[in-house]
């Protein structure tokens, strides 16, 4: 047979498989490549089986074995969080698929999908769906909609997915699967990708072309910013006297931290960091100002207020970063936004440098050769950063009594952990405290999910972080409120032998919202974990006798109870030495404050109220509201 004939035969060869079998085999052969480094795109599949996926995707995973390894989860939302933790740790180059049954199994994933898409993190969702043939309608757990037989609960994924499709025919899988991979590997568009799989179609056989199962490499390219716009940005910076770089998550995902350091050292432009961008510079670098915004440091926020040119790199400019558009107060402030996504590059009427963060930073350094900020500005930055570091040291050694302050617990973890170790957190008061107080020493050492700030992310996300890099110790910081949302993934960590150190901070309520409630004049209403008082009818009775340490032990984790910071330090060191997932339980004082950021967050206060506390808070709110800007 001639070479041409052989190629023709290969292109027409088919393999008869079910849709689910074909999808699993396809996923096992997808790779990403950036800078010459190749890795699996879909490294495995988390799943919980029900009638909507057990005979389709479940059977296909059983046949595939380690070609696409199956991992058992305990909650459908949690397995998406684990995939997100893994994908973020791998700089969005690898992720997991997640499969569920129809109905509640699918809708449980919607929160995870929203988290992934808001944070621009790739994850593949494969929810089961109703019969495409409608042969047995209505199915168990089917939503009946009088407007159309084609509606199911999986339509809920549409607004929270970067790509969504329903595979109603076997032959539709080919084009949809390729489109799904395109979106997963596009840093400007990525997020949750949802392929809804009707349960009858999953099990239906079709003659798929062999070429569908060939190994594919999706190259994640580094687009350079437009030359003319870059020149305009350079000219703007050369005329600036107080420029500032705000480093977002894109700096870390594009592995641009060295390029950022070189630019900062060459020009003296100081660097502040968003939640996702924390770790872009080591905390003790001379140009590092630390966290910026509503949860920021005095140093970063002081410089931000007077900055005349602000270069946002890989940030989506959330309200926390801008202190609800009140922070950057210079009347003539201009924004330059270096971002791979045009959506973010054009925000705040900024000069849009649409391109890869590393390429853009390298180009800026090259064209700013010989230019630097004034030495007095460098000195000011160093002085402010040193003063803030003293503030951190004081917070770490607060000696609050009778219970330690949360800042003291964070300080012990920071001091005991190694330079490459990772702290994981998501919701409550700890993300704000970590943002301003944690001394980050490695670009991957700080993992706080704050795009969606989803309670329950911590343990599940920590599993993904540890799976992505087992060489690092992973410290999961979780408050009692968030722990109660999704503690069951401790079982997954134990089952998979994924070792975590979980620091469970018990303060008997919602500390973050309690403090916010008080600042808004709502007197911490509904934020304490208390018995209902028979006299007042309110939840302000005695503390509930909830034993979260005992709960963690019942889920298979080792548990250590600590009282005070000295005992906490000993327990933490014991947990680090252990090969097993260990929960260290410690009580803290929810009223002990962390250092204030001196920045505002726009949460509207009731315009009229009977309560004096609310009226006072409203008056303060109106004062801050005057500082908001449009940045036009």
Coordinates of C-alpha atoms in Angstrom, one line a residue:
X1 CA 0.0 0.0 0.0
X2 CA 1.3 3.5 -0.9
X3 CA 2.0 6.1 1.7
X4 CA -1.0 8.1 0.4
X5 CA -3.2 5.1 0.6
X6 CA -2.1 4.3 4.2
X7 CA -2.8 7.9 5.2
X8 CA -6.2 7.7 3.6
X9 CA -7.0 4.4 5.4
X10 CA -6.0 5.9 8.7
X11 CA -8.2 8.9 8.2
X12 CA -11.2 6.8 7.5
X13 CA -10.7 4.2 10.2
X14 CA -13.3 4.2 13.0
X15 CA -13.8 2.8 16.4
X16 CA -17.2 1.8 17.8
X17 CA -17.6 3.2 21.3
X18 CA -20.2 4.7 23.5
X19 CA -20.2 8.5 23.7
X20 CA -18.9 8.3 27.3
X21 CA -16.1 5.8 26.3
X22 CA -15.1 8.1 23.4
X23 CA -15.1 11.2 25.6
X24 CA -12.9 9.5 28.2
X25 CA -10.4 8.2 25.6
X26 CA -10.3 11.7 24.0
X27 CA -9.6 13.4 27.3
X28 CA -6.8 11.0 28.1
X29 CA -4.9 12.2 25.0
X30 CA -5.1 16.0 25.5
X31 CA -2.0 17.9 26.5
X32 CA -0.9 21.5 27.0
X33 CA 2.5 23.0 26.1
X34 CA 4.0 26.3 27.0
X35 CA 7.7 27.3 26.7
X36 CA 8.4 23.8 25.5
X37 CA 7.0 22.1 28.6
X38 CA 4.3 19.6 28.0
X39 CA 1.8 18.2 30.5
X40 CA -1.5 16.4 30.6
X41 CA -4.5 18.8 30.3
X42 CA -7.0 16.5 32.0
X43 CA -5.1 14.5 34.7
X44 CA -8.1 12.6 36.0
X45 CA -11.8 12.7 36.8
X46 CA -13.5 13.3 40.1
X47 CA -17.0 11.9 40.3
X48 CA -20.0 10.8 42.4
X49 CA -22.2 8.3 40.5
X50 CA -25.9 8.1 40.2
X51 CA -28.4 6.9 37.7
X52 CA -27.5 9.9 35.4
X53 CA -23.8 8.9 34.9
X54 CA -23.1 5.4 36.4
X55 CA -23.8 3.4 33.2
X56 CA -22.2 6.0 30.9
X57 CA -19.2 8.0 32.2
X58 CA -18.8 5.6 35.2
X59 CA -18.5 2.5 32.9
X60 CA -16.1 4.4 30.6
X61 CA -13.9 5.4 33.5
X62 CA -13.9 1.8 34.8
X63 CA -12.7 0.6 31.4
X64 CA -10.1 3.4 31.1
X65 CA -8.4 2.6 34.4
X66 CA -5.2 4.7 34.9
X67 CA -5.5 6.1 31.4
X68 CA -7.9 8.6 33.1
X69 CA -7.8 7.8 36.8
X70 CA -11.1 8.1 38.7
X71 CA -11.1 9.9 42.1
X72 CA -14.0 9.6 44.5
X73 CA -15.3 12.8 46.1
X74 CA -17.9 13.3 48.8
X75 CA -19.6 16.4 47.5
X76 CA -20.1 17.6 44.0
X77 CA -19.3 21.2 44.7
X78 CA -16.1 20.2 46.6
X79 CA -14.7 18.2 43.7
X80 CA -14.8 21.3 41.5
X81 CA -13.0 23.2 44.2
X82 CA -10.3 20.4 44.2
X83 CA -9.9 20.7 40.4
X84 CA -9.6 24.5 40.8
X85 CA -6.9 24.2 43.5
X86 CA -5.0 21.8 41.2
X87 CA -5.4 24.0 38.1
X88 CA -4.3 27.1 39.9
X89 CA -1.3 25.4 41.3
X90 CA -0.3 24.3 37.8
X91 CA -0.7 27.8 36.4
X92 CA -3.9 26.7 34.6
X93 CA -2.0 24.2 32.4
X94 CA -3.6 21.1 33.9
X95 CA -6.9 20.4 35.5
X96 CA -9.5 17.7 36.3
X97 CA -12.8 16.6 34.8
X98 CA -15.8 16.3 37.3
X99 CA -18.8 14.0 36.6
X100 CA -22.1 13.9 38.4
X101 CA -25.5 12.4 38.0
X102 CA -28.5 14.5 37.0
X103 CA -30.6 16.7 39.3
X104 CA -29.1 17.6 42.7
X105 CA -25.7 16.1 41.8
X106 CA -25.5 18.5 38.9
X107 CA -26.8 21.6 40.6
X108 CA -24.4 21.0 43.5
X109 CA -21.7 21.8 41.0
X110 CA -23.1 25.2 40.0
X111 CA -21.3 27.0 42.9
X112 CA -18.0 25.4 41.9
X113 CA -18.6 26.4 38.3
X114 CA -19.2 30.0 39.3
X115 CA -16.0 30.0 41.4
X116 CA -13.9 28.6 38.6
X117 CA -15.2 31.1 36.0
X118 CA -15.0 34.1 38.2
X119 CA -11.4 33.2 39.0
X120 CA -10.6 32.4 35.4
X121 CA -9.5 28.8 36.3
X122 CA -10.1 25.9 33.9
X123 CA -12.2 22.9 35.0
X124 CA -14.2 20.5 32.9
X125 CA -17.7 19.6 34.2
X126 CA -19.6 16.6 32.9
X127 CA -23.1 16.6 34.5
X128 CA -25.6 13.9 33.6
X129 CA -28.7 15.1 31.9
X130 CA -32.3 14.0 31.0
X131 CA -32.9 11.6 28.1
X132 CA -32.3 13.2 24.7
X133 CA -34.9 10.8 23.2
X134 CA -37.5 11.8 25.9
X135 CA -38.5 8.2 25.9
X136 CA -39.3 8.0 29.6
X137 CA -40.1 11.6 30.6
X138 CA -40.4 12.7 33.3
X139 CA -37.3 11.1 34.7
X140 CA -36.4 10.9 38.4
X141 CA -35.0 14.3 39.3
X142 CA -36.0 15.9 36.0
X143 CA -37.1 19.6 36.1
X144 CA -40.4 19.8 34.0
X145 CA -40.6 23.2 32.3
X146 CA -43.9 24.0 30.5
X147 CA -42.0 26.2 28.0
X148 CA -39.8 23.5 26.5
X149 CA -38.9 19.8 26.8
X150 CA -35.3 20.8 26.2
X151 CA -34.9 22.6 29.5
X152 CA -33.1 20.8 32.4
X153 CA -31.4 22.0 35.6
X154 CA -28.1 21.9 33.6
X155 CA -29.2 25.2 32.0
X156 CA -28.2 26.7 35.3
X157 CA -24.6 26.3 34.2
X158 CA -24.9 28.6 31.2
X159 CA -24.2 31.9 32.9
X160 CA -21.4 30.5 35.1
X161 CA -19.6 28.6 32.3
X162 CA -17.0 29.9 29.9
X163 CA -18.3 27.3 27.4
X164 CA -21.6 25.3 27.6
X165 CA -23.0 22.6 25.4
X166 CA -25.5 19.7 25.5
X167 CA -24.5 16.5 23.6
X168 CA -27.9 15.4 22.2
X169 CA -26.4 13.2 19.4
X170 CA -23.2 11.1 19.4
X171 CA -21.7 12.8 16.4
X172 CA -22.0 16.2 18.2
X173 CA -19.3 15.1 20.7
X174 CA -16.4 15.6 18.2
X175 CA -16.9 19.3 17.6
X176 CA -18.0 20.1 21.1
X177 CA -15.1 18.3 22.8
X178 CA -12.6 20.2 20.6
X179 CA -14.3 23.5 21.4
X180 CA -14.2 22.6 25.1
X181 CA -10.4 22.1 25.0
X182 CA -9.9 25.3 23.1
X183 CA -11.6 27.3 25.9
X184 CA -9.9 25.4 28.7
X185 CA -6.5 26.3 27.2
X186 CA -7.3 29.9 26.4
X187 CA -6.0 32.1 29.3
X188 CA -8.2 35.0 28.1
X189 CA -11.4 33.0 28.0
X190 CA -10.9 30.1 30.4
X191 CA -13.2 29.1 33.3
X192 CA -15.7 26.3 33.9
X193 CA -16.5 24.3 30.7
X194 CA -19.7 22.3 30.9
X195 CA -20.7 19.5 28.6
X196 CA -24.1 18.3 29.7
X197 CA -24.5 14.6 28.9
X198 CA -28.0 13.1 28.5
X199 CA -27.8 9.7 30.1
X200 CA -29.1 7.8 27.1
X201 CA -26.6 9.5 24.8
X202 CA -23.8 8.6 27.2
X203 CA -24.5 4.9 26.6
X204 CA -25.2 5.1 22.9
X205 CA -22.6 3.6 20.5
X206 CA -21.2 5.3 17.4
X207 CA -18.4 4.8 14.9
X208 CA -16.0 7.5 16.0
X209 CA -13.1 8.4 13.6
X210 CA -9.7 7.1 15.0
X211 CA -8.3 10.6 14.4
X212 CA -10.5 11.9 17.2
X213 CA -8.4 9.9 19.7
X214 CA -5.0 11.0 18.4
X215 CA -2.7 12.8 20.9
X216 CA -3.3 16.6 20.7
X217 CA -1.2 19.3 22.1
X218 CA -2.8 22.7 22.8
X219 CA -0.1 25.3 22.8
X220 CA -0.6 28.1 25.3
X221 CA 1.0 31.0 23.5
X222 CA 2.4 34.2 24.8
X223 CA 0.9 37.1 22.7
X224 CA 2.9 40.3 22.9
X225 CA 1.2 43.6 23.4
X226 CA 0.7 45.9 20.4
X227 CA 3.9 47.9 19.7
X228 CA 2.2 51.3 19.3
X229 CA 0.3 50.9 22.6
X230 CA 3.4 49.7 24.3
X231 CA 5.3 52.8 23.2
X232 CA 2.5 54.9 24.5
X233 CA 2.6 53.1 27.9
X234 CA 6.4 53.6 28.0
X235 CA 6.0 57.3 27.4
X236 CA 3.4 57.6 30.1
X237 CA 5.7 55.9 32.6
X238 CA 8.6 58.1 31.7
X239 CA 6.6 61.2 32.6
X240 CA 5.4 59.7 35.9
X241 CA 6.8 60.7 39.2
X242 CA 4.9 58.3 41.5
X243 CA 4.2 55.2 39.4
X244 CA 2.9 52.0 41.0
X245 CA 2.5 48.4 39.7
X246 CA -0.4 46.3 41.0
X247 CA 0.4 42.7 40.4
X248 CA -2.6 40.3 40.0
X249 CA -3.0 36.6 39.5
X250 CA -2.0 36.8 35.9
X251 CA 1.6 37.6 36.9
X252 CA 1.8 34.2 38.7
X253 CA -0.2 32.2 36.1
X254 CA 2.1 33.4 33.3
X255 CA 5.2 32.7 35.4
X256 CA 6.1 36.4 35.1
X257 CA 7.5 36.9 38.6
X258 CA 11.1 37.1 37.5
X259 CA 10.2 39.6 34.8
X260 CA 8.3 41.7 37.3
X261 CA 11.3 41.6 39.8
X262 CA 13.7 42.7 37.1
X263 CA 11.5 45.6 36.0
X264 CA 11.0 46.7 39.6
X265 CA 14.7 46.6 40.3
X266 CA 15.7 48.4 37.1
X267 CA 13.1 51.2 37.4
X268 CA 12.4 51.4 41.1
X269 CA 8.6 51.2 40.4
X270 CA 7.1 49.7 43.6
X271 CA 4.8 46.7 43.5
X272 CA 1.5 46.1 45.4
X273 CA -0.4 42.8 45.2
X274 CA -4.0 41.7 44.9
X275 CA -5.1 38.5 46.6
X276 CA -4.5 36.4 43.6
X277 CA -1.2 38.2 42.9
X278 CA 0.3 37.9 46.4
X279 CA 3.7 36.2 46.1
X280 CA 4.5 38.1 42.9
X281 CA 7.4 39.5 44.8
X282 CA 9.0 38.1 48.0
X283 CA 7.6 40.1 51.0
X284 CA 11.0 41.5 51.9
X285 CA 12.0 42.7 48.4
X286 CA 12.9 46.4 48.5
X287 CA 10.2 47.2 46.0
X288 CA 7.5 45.2 47.7
X289 CA 4.6 47.1 49.3
X290 CA 2.5 44.0 50.0
X291 CA -1.3 43.8 49.8
X292 CA -3.3 46.6 48.2
X293 CA -6.9 47.7 48.7
X294 CA -9.6 47.1 51.3
X295 CA -7.5 44.3 52.9
X296 CA -4.2 46.0 52.1
X297 CA -1.2 47.3 54.0
X298 CA -0.7 50.9 55.1
X299 CA 2.4 51.0 52.9
X300 CA 0.7 49.9 49.6
X301 CA -2.4 52.0 50.2
X302 CA -0.4 55.1 51.1
X303 CA 1.5 54.9 47.8
X304 CA -1.7 54.0 45.9
X305 CA -3.5 57.2 47.0
X306 CA -0.9 59.5 45.4
X307 CA 0.1 57.3 42.4
X308 CA 0.0 59.2 39.1
X309 CA 0.4 56.1 36.8
X310 CA -0.9 52.7 37.9
X311 CA 0.2 49.7 35.9
X312 CA -2.2 46.8 36.6
X313 CA -0.7 43.5 35.5
X314 CA -3.0 40.5 35.3
X315 CA -5.6 41.9 37.6
X316 CA -9.3 42.2 37.0
X317 CA -9.6 45.2 39.4
X318 CA -12.1 43.9 41.9
X319 CA -13.7 46.2 44.4
X320 CA -11.5 45.0 47.1
X321 CA -8.4 45.9 45.1
X322 CA -9.6 49.4 44.3
X323 CA -11.3 49.9 47.8
X324 CA -14.5 50.3 45.8
X325 CA -12.9 52.8 43.5
X326 CA -11.9 55.1 46.3
X327 CA -8.2 54.2 46.7
X328 CA -6.4 55.8 43.7
X329 CA -7.1 59.4 44.6
X330 CA -4.6 61.3 42.5
X331 CA -6.9 63.7 40.4
X332 CA -4.8 62.9 37.3
X333 CA -4.2 59.2 37.8
X334 CA -3.9 57.1 34.7
X335 CA -4.1 53.3 34.4
X336 CA -2.1 51.1 32.1
X337 CA -3.6 47.6 32.1
X338 CA -1.4 44.7 30.9
X339 CA -3.7 41.7 30.6
X340 CA -4.2 38.7 28.3
X341 CA -8.0 39.4 28.5
X342 CA -9.3 42.4 26.8
X343 CA -12.2 42.5 29.2
X344 CA -9.8 43.4 32.0
X345 CA -7.3 45.4 29.9
X346 CA -9.8 48.2 29.1
X347 CA -11.1 48.7 32.7
X348 CA -10.9 52.1 34.4
X349 CA -10.5 53.7 30.9
X350 CA -7.0 52.3 31.0
X351 CA -4.4 52.1 28.3
X352 CA -5.0 48.5 27.2
X353 CA -1.9 46.4 26.8
X354 CA -3.5 43.2 25.6
X355 CA -1.0 40.4 25.9
X356 CA 0.9 37.9 28.1
X357 CA 2.1 39.3 31.4
X358 CA 5.7 38.0 31.0
X359 CA 6.0 39.2 27.5
X360 CA 4.6 42.6 28.4
X361 CA 6.8 43.1 31.5
X362 CA 9.9 42.1 29.6
X363 CA 9.0 44.6 26.8
X364 CA 8.4 47.4 29.3
X365 CA 11.8 46.8 30.9
X366 CA 13.5 46.8 27.6
X367 CA 12.0 50.1 26.5
X368 CA 12.4 51.8 29.8
X369 CA 16.2 51.2 29.8
X370 CA 18.0 53.9 31.7
X371 CA 14.9 55.4 33.3
X372 CA 14.2 55.2 37.0
X373 CA 12.0 56.8 39.6
X374 CA 13.7 59.3 41.9
X375 CA 15.8 57.9 44.7
X376 CA 13.6 59.8 47.2
X377 CA 10.6 57.8 46.0
X378 CA 12.6 54.5 46.4
X379 CA 13.5 55.6 50.0
X380 CA 9.8 56.4 50.8
X381 CA 8.7 53.0 49.6
X382 CA 11.4 51.2 51.7
X383 CA 10.5 53.2 54.7
X384 CA 6.8 52.5 54.5
X385 CA 7.4 48.8 53.8
X386 CA 9.7 48.6 56.9
X387 CA 7.1 50.3 59.1
X388 CA 4.4 47.9 57.9
X389 CA 6.7 44.9 58.6
X390 CA 7.0 46.2 62.2
X391 CA 3.2 46.3 62.3
X392 CA 3.1 42.7 61.2
X393 CA 5.6 41.6 63.9
X394 CA 3.5 43.4 66.5
X395 CA 0.3 41.6 65.3
X396 CA 2.1 38.2 65.4
X397 CA 3.1 38.9 69.0
X398 CA -0.2 40.5 70.2
X399 CA -0.3 38.5 73.5
X400 CA -4.1 38.8 73.5
X401 CA -5.8 37.2 76.6
X402 CA -7.4 35.0 77.6
X403 CA -7.7 33.7 74.0
X404 CA -5.1 34.5 71.3
X405 CA -5.9 36.9 68.5
X406 CA -6.2 35.3 65.1
X407 CA -3.2 37.3 63.9
X408 CA -1.1 35.4 66.5
X409 CA -2.2 32.0 65.1
X410 CA -1.3 33.2 61.5
X411 CA 2.0 34.3 62.8
X412 CA 2.9 30.9 64.3
X413 CA 1.9 29.2 61.0
X414 CA 4.0 31.7 59.0
X415 CA 7.0 31.2 61.2
X416 CA 6.9 27.4 61.4
X417 CA 6.1 26.8 57.7
X418 CA 8.9 26.5 55.2
X419 CA 9.7 28.9 52.3
X420 CA 8.0 26.8 49.7
X421 CA 5.0 25.7 51.8
X422 CA 1.5 26.8 50.8
X423 CA -1.2 28.5 52.9
X424 CA -4.8 27.9 51.6
X425 CA -7.8 29.9 52.6
X426 CA -11.0 31.3 51.1
X427 CA -13.6 33.0 53.2
X428 CA -14.3 34.7 56.5
X429 CA -11.9 37.1 58.3
X430 CA -8.8 35.1 57.6
X431 CA -8.4 36.0 53.9
X432 CA -8.2 39.7 54.8
X433 CA -5.8 39.1 57.7
X434 CA -3.6 36.8 55.5
X435 CA -3.6 39.3 52.6
X436 CA -2.1 42.1 54.8
X437 CA -0.1 40.0 57.3
X438 CA 1.2 36.8 55.6
X439 CA 4.9 37.0 54.7
X440 CA 5.0 35.3 51.3
X441 CA 8.4 33.9 50.2
X442 CA 7.4 31.9 47.1
X443 CA 5.2 32.7 44.1
X444 CA 3.1 29.6 44.9
X445 CA 3.2 30.0 48.7
X446 CA -0.1 31.8 48.9
X447 CA -3.4 30.3 47.7
X448 CA -6.4 32.3 48.8
X449 CA -9.6 32.0 46.7
X450 CA -11.1 35.5 46.8
X451 CA -12.7 36.0 43.5
X452 CA -15.8 34.2 44.8
X453 CA -14.7 34.0 48.4
X454 CA -16.6 30.7 48.7
X455 CA -17.0 29.2 52.1
X456 CA -16.1 25.5 52.1
X457 CA -13.4 25.9 49.5
X458 CA -10.5 25.5 51.9
X459 CA -10.1 21.7 52.5
X460 CA -11.2 20.7 49.0
X461 CA -9.0 23.3 47.4
X462 CA -6.1 22.2 49.6
X463 CA -6.4 18.7 48.3
X464 CA -6.0 20.0 44.8
X465 CA -2.9 22.0 45.8
X466 CA -1.3 19.1 47.5
X467 CA -2.0 16.7 44.5
X468 CA -0.5 19.3 42.2
X469 CA 2.8 19.5 44.2
X470 CA 3.2 16.8 46.9
X471 CA 6.7 18.2 47.7
X472 CA 5.1 21.2 49.5
X473 CA 3.5 21.2 52.9
X474 CA 0.0 22.5 52.6
X475 CA -1.6 24.5 55.5
X476 CA -5.3 24.8 55.2
X477 CA -6.6 27.7 57.3
X478 CA -10.3 27.4 58.0
X479 CA -12.7 29.0 60.4
X480 CA -15.5 27.2 62.1
X481 CA -18.2 28.7 59.8
X482 CA -16.4 27.6 56.6
X483 CA -15.5 24.3 58.1
X484 CA -19.1 23.5 58.8
X485 CA -20.0 24.2 55.1
X486 CA -17.8 21.4 53.7
X487 CA -15.8 19.4 56.2
X488 CA -16.5 16.0 54.6
X489 CA -13.7 16.3 52.1
X490 CA -11.4 15.3 54.9
X491 CA -12.6 11.8 54.0
X492 CA -11.3 12.3 50.5
X493 CA -7.9 13.5 51.8
X494 CA -7.7 10.4 54.0
X495 CA -8.8 8.0 51.3
X496 CA -6.3 9.3 48.8
X497 CA -3.5 9.6 51.2
X498 CA -3.2 13.4 50.5
X499 CA -1.6 14.8 53.6
X500 CA -2.8 18.2 54.8
X501 CA -2.3 20.3 57.9
X502 CA -5.7 21.8 58.7
X503 CA -5.7 24.7 61.1
X504 CA -9.2 24.9 62.4
X505 CA -9.8 28.3 64.1
X506 CA -12.8 28.1 66.4
X507 CA -14.4 31.5 67.3
X508 CA -18.0 30.3 67.6
X509 CA -19.5 32.3 64.7
X510 CA -19.0 34.3 61.6
X511 CA -16.1 36.6 62.6
X512 CA -15.8 38.5 59.3
X513 CA -19.4 39.2 58.8
X514 CA -19.8 39.9 62.5
X515 CA -17.2 42.7 62.3
X516 CA -18.8 44.0 59.0
X517 CA -22.2 43.9 60.6
X518 CA -21.0 46.0 63.5
X519 CA -19.4 48.5 61.2
X520 CA -22.7 48.9 59.4
X521 CA -24.7 49.4 62.5
X522 CA -26.3 46.0 62.5
X523 CA -24.7 44.9 65.9
X524 CA -23.4 41.5 64.8
X525 CA -26.9 40.3 64.3
X526 CA -27.2 36.6 63.2
X527 CA -23.4 36.1 63.2
X528 CA -22.8 34.1 66.5
X529 CA -23.3 30.4 67.0
X530 CA -25.6 30.5 70.0
X531 CA -28.7 28.9 71.5
X532 CA -31.9 30.8 71.0
X533 CA -32.6 32.7 74.2
X534 CA -36.1 31.9 75.6
X535 CA -36.5 35.4 77.0
X536 CA -35.4 37.5 74.0
X537 CA -36.3 35.1 71.3
X538 CA -32.9 35.8 69.7
X539 CA -29.9 33.7 68.9
X540 CA -27.9 35.3 71.7
X541 CA -27.9 32.6 74.4
X542 CA -25.1 30.4 75.6
X543 CA -22.4 29.1 73.2
X544 CA -23.4 25.9 71.4
X545 CA -21.7 22.8 72.6
X546 CA -20.4 21.9 69.1
X547 CA -17.2 19.9 69.1
X548 CA -15.6 20.4 65.7
X549 CA -12.4 18.6 66.7
X550 CA -14.4 15.5 67.5
X551 CA -16.2 15.9 64.1
X552 CA -12.8 16.0 62.3
X553 CA -11.7 12.8 64.1
X554 CA -14.9 11.0 63.1
X555 CA -14.0 11.8 59.4
X556 CA -10.7 9.9 59.7
X557 CA -8.2 12.8 60.3
X558 CA -5.8 12.9 63.2
X559 CA -6.7 15.7 65.6
X560 CA -4.7 17.9 68.0
X561 CA -6.3 20.3 70.4
X562 CA -4.3 23.5 71.3
X563 CA -4.9 26.1 74.0
X564 CA -2.8 29.2 73.5
X565 CA -0.1 30.0 71.0
X566 CA 2.7 28.0 72.7
X567 CA 0.7 24.8 72.7
X568 CA -0.5 25.6 69.2
X569 CA 3.1 25.9 68.0
X570 CA 4.0 22.4 69.5
X571 CA 0.8 20.9 67.9
X572 CA 1.6 22.4 64.5
X573 CA 5.1 21.0 64.5
X574 CA 3.7 17.6 65.4
X575 CA 1.3 17.9 62.5
X576 CA 4.1 18.8 60.1
X577 CA 6.1 15.8 61.2
X578 CA 3.1 13.4 60.7
X579 CA 2.5 11.7 57.3
X580 CA -1.2 11.8 57.8
X581 CA -3.8 14.6 57.5
X582 CA -3.9 16.3 60.8
X583 CA -6.4 18.9 62.1
X584 CA -5.1 21.4 64.7
X585 CA -8.0 22.9 66.6
X586 CA -7.5 26.2 68.4
X587 CA -9.9 28.8 69.8
X588 CA -9.3 32.5 69.2
X589 CA -10.9 35.8 70.3
X590 CA -13.2 36.9 67.5
X591 CA -13.2 40.5 68.9
X592 CA -9.4 40.9 68.8
X593 CA -8.7 43.2 65.8
X594 CA -6.0 42.9 63.1
X595 CA -4.3 46.1 61.9
X596 CA -6.6 48.3 59.9
X597 CA -6.0 48.8 56.2
X598 CA -7.2 52.4 56.2
X599 CA -9.2 51.7 53.1
X600 CA -12.9 51.5 52.5
X601 CA -15.3 48.8 51.1
X602 CA -18.6 49.8 49.6
X603 CA -21.4 47.9 51.4
X604 CA -24.5 50.0 51.5
X605 CA -26.0 51.0 54.8
X606 CA -29.8 51.3 55.4
X607 CA -30.7 54.9 54.4
X608 CA -33.4 55.1 57.2
X609 CA -33.4 53.3 60.4
X610 CA -34.7 53.3 64.0
X611 CA -31.4 52.1 65.4
X612 CA -28.9 54.8 66.4
X613 CA -26.1 52.5 65.5
X614 CA -27.4 52.2 61.9
X615 CA -27.9 55.9 61.5
X616 CA -24.4 56.6 62.7
X617 CA -23.0 54.0 60.2
X618 CA -25.1 55.6 57.4
X619 CA -23.5 59.0 58.1
X620 CA -20.0 57.5 57.9
X621 CA -21.0 55.7 54.7
X622 CA -22.0 58.9 53.0
X623 CA -18.7 60.5 53.9
X624 CA -16.8 57.6 52.3
X625 CA -19.1 57.6 49.3
X626 CA -17.8 61.0 48.3
X627 CA -14.4 59.6 47.6
X628 CA -15.6 57.1 44.9
X629 CA -14.2 57.8 41.4
X630 CA -15.2 56.8 37.9
X631 CA -11.6 56.8 36.7
X632 CA -12.5 58.3 33.3

